[in-house]
PDB file of C-alpha atoms in Angstrom:
ATOM      1  CA  GLY D   1     -13.393   5.700  -5.722  1.00 79.00           C
ATOM      2  CA  ALA D   2      -9.832   6.710  -5.741  1.00 89.00           C
ATOM      3  CA  ASP D   3      -7.186   5.952  -3.405  1.00 94.00           C
ATOM      4  CA  TRP D   4      -4.905   8.725  -2.474  1.00 94.00           C
ATOM      5  CA  GLY D   5      -3.980   7.291   0.737  1.00 95.00           C
ATOM      6  CA  THR D   6      -3.947   9.098   4.409  1.00 95.00           C
ATOM      7  CA  VAL D   7      -2.258  11.333   6.687  1.00 95.00           C
ATOM      8  CA  THR D   8      -1.746  10.709  10.338  1.00 94.00           C
ATOM      9  CA  TYR D   9      -1.152  14.063  12.782  1.00 95.00           C
ATOM     10  CA  LEU D  10      -1.054  15.031  16.056  1.00 94.00           C
ATOM     11  CA  ASP D  11      -4.050  17.186  17.178  1.00 92.00           C
ATOM     12  CA  ALA D  12      -3.957  20.212  19.316  1.00 91.00           C
ATOM     13  CA  ASN D  13      -4.284  18.139  22.314  1.00 93.00           C
ATOM     14  CA  ASN D  14      -1.325  15.660  21.236  1.00 93.00           C
ATOM     15  CA  GLN D  15      -3.669  13.140  20.062  1.00 95.00           C
ATOM     16  CA  SER D  16      -2.842  11.085  17.125  1.00 96.00           C
ATOM     17  CA  ARG D  17      -5.449  11.389  14.478  1.00 95.00           C
ATOM     18  CA  THR D  18      -5.837  10.172  10.684  1.00 96.00           C
ATOM     19  CA  VAL D  19      -7.719  11.679   7.990  1.00 95.00           C
ATOM     20  CA  THR D  20      -8.127  10.440   4.318  1.00 96.00           C
ATOM     21  CA  ILE D  21      -7.074  12.099   1.307  1.00 95.00           C
ATOM     22  CA  LYS D  22     -10.036  12.559  -0.763  1.00 92.00           C
ATOM     23  CA  ASN D  23      -9.062  13.484  -4.355  1.00 92.00           C
ATOM     24  CA  LEU D  24      -6.078  15.056  -6.179  1.00 91.00           C
ATOM     25  CA  LEU D  25      -6.616  18.524  -5.001  1.00 92.00           C
ATOM     26  CA  GLU D  26      -5.928  17.273  -1.358  1.00 92.00           C
ATOM     27  CA  PHE D  27      -2.968  15.317  -2.271  1.00 93.00           C
ATOM     28  CA  ASN D  28      -1.296  18.096  -4.206  1.00 92.00           C
ATOM     29  CA  SER D  29      -1.750  20.494  -1.116  1.00 92.00           C
ATOM     30  CA  LEU D  30       0.932  18.129   0.549  1.00 91.00           C
ATOM     31  CA  GLY D  31       3.349  19.602  -1.598  1.00 90.00           C
ATOM     32  CA  ARG D  32       4.744  23.404  -0.537  1.00 86.00           C
ATOM     33  CA  SER D  33       8.024  25.379  -1.351  1.00 87.00           C
ATOM     34  CA  SER D  34       7.962  26.956   2.403  1.00 86.00           C
ATOM     35  CA  ASP D  35       9.297  25.029   5.133  1.00 84.00           C
ATOM     36  CA  THR D  36       6.063  26.145   6.917  1.00 89.00           C
ATOM     37  CA  TRP D  37       2.573  25.330   5.820  1.00 91.00           C
ATOM     38  CA  THR D  38      -0.710  24.271   6.260  1.00 93.00           C
ATOM     39  CA  CYS D  39      -3.214  21.904   4.027  1.00 91.00           C
ATOM     40  CA  THR D  40      -6.803  20.743   4.717  1.00 92.00           C
ATOM     41  CA  ILE D  41      -7.386  16.990   4.223  1.00 92.00           C
ATOM     42  CA  ASP D  42     -10.904  15.504   4.622  1.00 91.00           C
ATOM     43  CA  GLY D  43     -12.270  18.978   6.035  1.00 92.00           C
ATOM     44  CA  VAL D  44      -9.219  19.479   8.807  1.00 92.00           C
ATOM     45  CA  THR D  45      -6.521  22.112   8.755  1.00 92.00           C
ATOM     46  CA  ILE D  46      -3.120  20.300   9.427  1.00 93.00           C
ATOM     47  CA  ASP D  47       0.312  21.998   9.515  1.00 92.00           C
ATOM     48  CA  ASN D  48       3.462  20.454   8.351  1.00 91.00           C
ATOM     49  CA  THR D  49       5.063  19.981  11.842  1.00 92.00           C
ATOM     50  CA  SER D  50       2.258  17.860  13.142  1.00 94.00           C
ATOM     51  CA  ILE D  51       2.242  15.370  10.469  1.00 95.00           C
ATOM     52  CA  THR D  52       3.687  11.879  11.709  1.00 95.00           C
ATOM     53  CA  GLU D  53       2.473   9.389   9.027  1.00 94.00           C
ATOM     54  CA  VAL D  54       1.893   9.158   5.456  1.00 94.00           C
ATOM     55  CA  ASN D  55       0.487   6.289   3.510  1.00 94.00           C
ATOM     56  CA  LEU D  56       0.292   7.086  -0.235  1.00 95.00           C
ATOM     57  CA  GLY D  57      -2.655   4.995  -1.984  1.00 94.00           C
ATOM     58  CA  LYS D  58      -2.557   3.247  -5.301  1.00 95.00           C
ATOM     59  CA  ASP D  59      -3.549   6.470  -7.366  1.00 95.00           C
ATOM     60  CA  ALA D  60      -0.679   8.435  -5.973  1.00 95.00           C
ATOM     61  CA  LEU D  61       1.449   7.499  -8.703  1.00 96.00           C
ATOM     62  CA  GLN D  62       3.533  10.880  -8.823  1.00 95.00           C
ATOM     63  CA  THR D  63       4.397  13.129  -5.730  1.00 94.00           C
ATOM     64  CA  PRO D  64       3.875  17.007  -6.419  1.00 93.00           C
ATOM     65  CA  ALA D  65       7.007  19.125  -5.882  1.00 92.00           C
ATOM     66  CA  ASN D  66       8.055  19.858  -2.409  1.00 92.00           C
ATOM     67  CA  PHE D  67       6.306  16.971  -1.154  1.00 93.00           C
ATOM     68  CA  MET D  68       6.212  16.557   2.711  1.00 91.00           C
ATOM     69  CA  ARG D  69       8.505  19.492   3.081  1.00 90.00           C
ATOM     70  CA  GLY D  70       9.885  20.415   6.294  1.00 89.00           C
ATOM     71  CA  CYS D  71       7.640  17.492   7.933  1.00 91.00           C
ATOM     72  CA  VAL D  72      10.136  17.734  11.123  1.00 90.00           C
ATOM     73  CA  ASN D  73       7.974  14.967  12.904  1.00 93.00           C
ATOM     74  CA  LEU D  74       7.509  12.404  10.293  1.00 93.00           C
ATOM     75  CA  THR D  75       7.945   9.337  11.473  1.00 92.00           C
ATOM     76  CA  SER D  76       7.151   6.938   8.416  1.00 90.00           C
ATOM     77  CA  ILE D  77       5.992   7.263   4.798  1.00 91.00           C
ATOM     78  CA  ASN D  78       4.554   4.280   2.786  1.00 91.00           C
ATOM     79  CA  ALA D  79       5.043   5.363  -1.127  1.00 93.00           C
ATOM     80  CA  GLN D  80       4.785   1.875  -2.438  1.00 93.00           C
ATOM     81  CA  TYR D  81       2.943   2.718  -5.494  1.00 96.00           C
ATOM     82  CA  VAL D  82       4.812   5.713  -6.408  1.00 96.00           C
ATOM     83  CA  GLU D  83       6.571   5.697  -9.738  1.00 97.00           C
ATOM     84  CA  TYR D  84       7.603   9.168 -10.033  1.00 97.00           C
ATOM     85  CA  ILE D  85       9.193  10.994  -6.754  1.00 96.00           C
ATOM     86  CA  SER D  86       9.301  14.930  -7.821  1.00 94.00           C
ATOM     87  CA  ASP D  87      11.711  17.524  -6.592  1.00 94.00           C
ATOM     88  CA  GLN D  88      12.719  17.871  -3.170  1.00 91.00           C
ATOM     89  CA  PHE D  89      10.658  15.027  -1.930  1.00 92.00           C
ATOM     90  CA  LEU D  90      10.929  15.133   1.950  1.00 90.00           C
ATOM     91  CA  PHE D  91      13.186  18.100   1.856  1.00 87.00           C
ATOM     92  CA  GLY D  92      14.440  19.289   5.331  1.00 85.00           C
ATOM     93  CA  CYS D  93      12.346  16.308   7.140  1.00 87.00           C
ATOM     94  CA  GLY D  94      13.453  15.773  10.834  1.00 83.00           C
ATOM     95  CA  PRO D  95      15.071  12.746  12.446  1.00 85.00           C
ATOM     96  CA  ASN D  96      12.351  10.737  13.622  1.00 88.00           C
ATOM     97  CA  LEU D  97      11.957   8.822   9.897  1.00 88.00           C
ATOM     98  CA  THR D  98      13.458   5.800  10.407  1.00 86.00           C
ATOM     99  CA  ARG D  99      12.714   3.984   6.857  1.00 85.00           C
ATOM    100  CA  ILE D 100      11.578   4.964   3.431  1.00 88.00           C
ATOM    101  CA  GLU D 101      10.510   2.075   1.050  1.00 88.00           C
ATOM    102  CA  LEU D 102      10.386   3.328  -2.724  1.00 93.00           C
ATOM    103  CA  PRO D 103       9.609  -0.183  -4.400  1.00 94.00           C
ATOM    104  CA  SER D 104       7.799   1.135  -7.431  1.00 97.00           C
ATOM    105  CA  ALA D 105       9.892   4.397  -8.117  1.00 97.00           C
ATOM    106  CA  LYS D 106      11.208   4.757 -11.567  1.00 97.00           C
ATOM    107  CA  GLU D 107      12.690   8.032 -11.339  1.00 97.00           C
ATOM    108  CA  ILE D 108      13.405  10.522  -8.142  1.00 96.00           C
ATOM    109  CA  GLY D 109      13.528  14.170  -8.697  1.00 95.00           C
ATOM    110  CA  ALA D 110      16.155  16.588  -7.493  1.00 93.00           C
ATOM    111  CA  TYR D 111      17.115  17.326  -3.983  1.00 90.00           C
ATOM    112  CA  PHE D 112      15.608  14.242  -2.337  1.00 90.00           C
ATOM    113  CA  MET D 113      15.809  14.401   1.396  1.00 86.00           C
ATOM    114  CA  SER D 114      18.130  17.279   1.008  1.00 83.00           C
ATOM    115  CA  THR D 115      19.009  19.062   4.462  1.00 78.00           C
ATOM    116  CA  ALA D 116      17.021  16.329   6.112  1.00 79.00           C
ATOM    117  CA  THR D 117      18.496  15.249   9.545  1.00 79.00           C
ATOM    118  CA  SER D 118      17.208  11.767   9.330  1.00 79.00           C
ATOM    119  CA  ASP D 119      19.138   8.737   9.225  1.00 80.00           C
ATOM    120  CA  CYS D 120      16.565   6.457   7.816  1.00 84.00           C
ATOM    121  CA  GLU D 121      16.965   3.286   6.042  1.00 85.00           C
ATOM    122  CA  ILE D 122      16.280   3.773   2.255  1.00 87.00           C
ATOM    123  CA  VAL D 123      15.144   1.117   0.114  1.00 89.00           C
ATOM    124  CA  LEU D 124      14.937   1.872  -3.675  1.00 92.00           C
ATOM    125  CA  SER D 125      13.232   0.253  -6.408  1.00 94.00           C
ATOM    126  CA  ASN D 126      15.168  -2.432  -8.679  1.00 94.00           C
ATOM    127  CA  ASN D 127      13.298  -0.850 -11.445  1.00 96.00           C
ATOM    128  CA  LEU D 128      14.908   3.034 -10.493  1.00 96.00           C
ATOM    129  CA  THR D 129      16.663   4.201 -13.906  1.00 96.00           C
ATOM    130  CA  LYS D 130      17.463   7.909 -12.646  1.00 96.00           C
ATOM    131  CA  ILE D 131      18.228   9.941  -9.527  1.00 94.00           C
ATOM    132  CA  GLY D 132      18.347  13.831  -9.966  1.00 93.00           C
ATOM    133  CA  SER D 133      20.879  16.287  -8.724  1.00 91.00           C
ATOM    134  CA  GLY D 134      21.176  16.808  -5.095  1.00 85.00           C
ATOM    135  CA  PHE D 135      20.165  13.518  -3.868  1.00 86.00           C
ATOM    136  CA  LEU D 136      20.757  13.390   0.034  1.00 82.00           C
ATOM    137  CA  ASN D 137      22.512  16.981  -0.501  1.00 78.00           C
ATOM    138  CA  MET D 138      23.805  18.101   3.019  1.00 70.00           C
ATOM    139  CA  ASN D 139      22.089  15.416   4.855  1.00 66.00           C
ATOM    140  CA  SER D 140      25.369  15.040   7.066  1.00 59.00           C
ATOM    141  CA  ASN D 141      23.505  12.616   9.675  1.00 64.00           C
ATOM    142  CA  ARG D 142      23.609   9.727   7.088  1.00 66.00           C
ATOM    143  CA  ASN D 143      25.403   6.534   8.285  1.00 71.00           C
ATOM    144  CA  LYS D 144      23.004   3.985   6.807  1.00 76.00           C
ATOM    145  CA  PRO D 145      24.328   1.794   4.066  1.00 78.00           C
ATOM    146  CA  LEU D 146      22.637   2.846   0.758  1.00 82.00           C
ATOM    147  CA  VAL D 147      22.153   0.113  -1.858  1.00 87.00           C
ATOM    148  CA  LEU D 148      21.728   1.417  -5.494  1.00 88.00           C
ATOM    149  CA  PRO D 149      20.140  -0.608  -8.115  1.00 91.00           C
ATOM    150  CA  GLN D 150      21.964  -1.859 -11.089  1.00 92.00           C
ATOM    151  CA  SER D 151      18.927  -0.516 -13.109  1.00 94.00           C
ATOM    152  CA  LEU D 152      20.163   2.881 -12.460  1.00 92.00           C
ATOM    153  CA  THR D 153      21.512   4.707 -15.735  1.00 94.00           C
ATOM    154  CA  SER D 154      21.579   8.522 -14.605  1.00 93.00           C
ATOM    155  CA  ILE D 155      22.549  10.296 -11.481  1.00 90.00           C
ATOM    156  CA  GLY D 156      22.441  14.005 -11.356  1.00 89.00           C
ATOM    157  CA  THR D 157      25.340  16.108 -10.127  1.00 85.00           C
ATOM    158  CA  GLY D 158      25.973  16.681  -6.095  1.00 77.00           C
ATOM    159  CA  MET D 159      24.951  13.342  -5.182  1.00 76.00           C
ATOM    160  CA  MET D 160      25.321  13.304  -1.162  1.00 71.00           C
ATOM    161  CA  CYS D 161      27.449  16.358  -1.472  1.00 67.00           C
ATOM    162  CA  LEU D 162      28.861  17.460   2.030  1.00 55.00           C
ATOM    163  CA  ASN D 163      28.076  13.805   3.389  1.00 57.00           C
ATOM    164  CA  SER D 164      31.663  12.832   4.311  1.00 52.00           C
ATOM    165  CA  SER D 165      30.419  10.149   6.443  1.00 53.00           C
ATOM    166  CA  MET D 166      28.317   8.326   3.728  1.00 52.00           C
ATOM    167  CA  ALA D 167      31.513   7.461   1.067  1.00 49.00           C
ATOM    168  CA  SER D 168      32.116   3.714   2.432  1.00 50.00           C
ATOM    169  CA  TYR D 169      28.267   3.420   2.668  1.00 56.00           C
ATOM    170  CA  ILE D 170      27.289   3.209  -0.962  1.00 61.00           C
ATOM    171  CA  ASP D 171      26.791  -0.164  -2.483  1.00 62.00           C
ATOM    172  CA  ILE D 172      25.552  -1.231  -6.123  1.00 67.00           C
ATOM    173  CA  GLY D 173      22.753  -3.884  -5.724  1.00 66.00           C
ATOM    174  CA  ASP D 174      22.878  -7.392  -7.406  1.00 62.00           C
TER     175      ASP D 174
END
């Protein structure tokens, strides 16, 4: 069977629960253009503020637009197989996110983590060639270093706009 991944969330009793993403429809339901939303994964209705962890499987090669938007309690995301990060990935996520690794990403869409309040470590793929407009836009809490890979050939406008604290933390990798 397909491997889309899992979602961990806090239930009504504040207990951590994990559900398996069964198909593409459930996977795509994790992308919403609203800051508040619900989805049904493996028969369980989950709202975006209860999601704490996402582990994407080997069949999740591209995220839908607005993936995990407004997940203010998200602490970790494992996107090791994702090659194409669609627009507004993690838009408006909260301060609990500590690390994002994107070892397979070739392209990142517009407004990656824009308006997010996380100061998480971001590890980008050495095969990344394109970053869309508005990358880390208005993410003023950023203080962690950011290493851009040498493979990068295109960066959109407005990268880290309104992030005055980030200017001395950008490096081009070896």
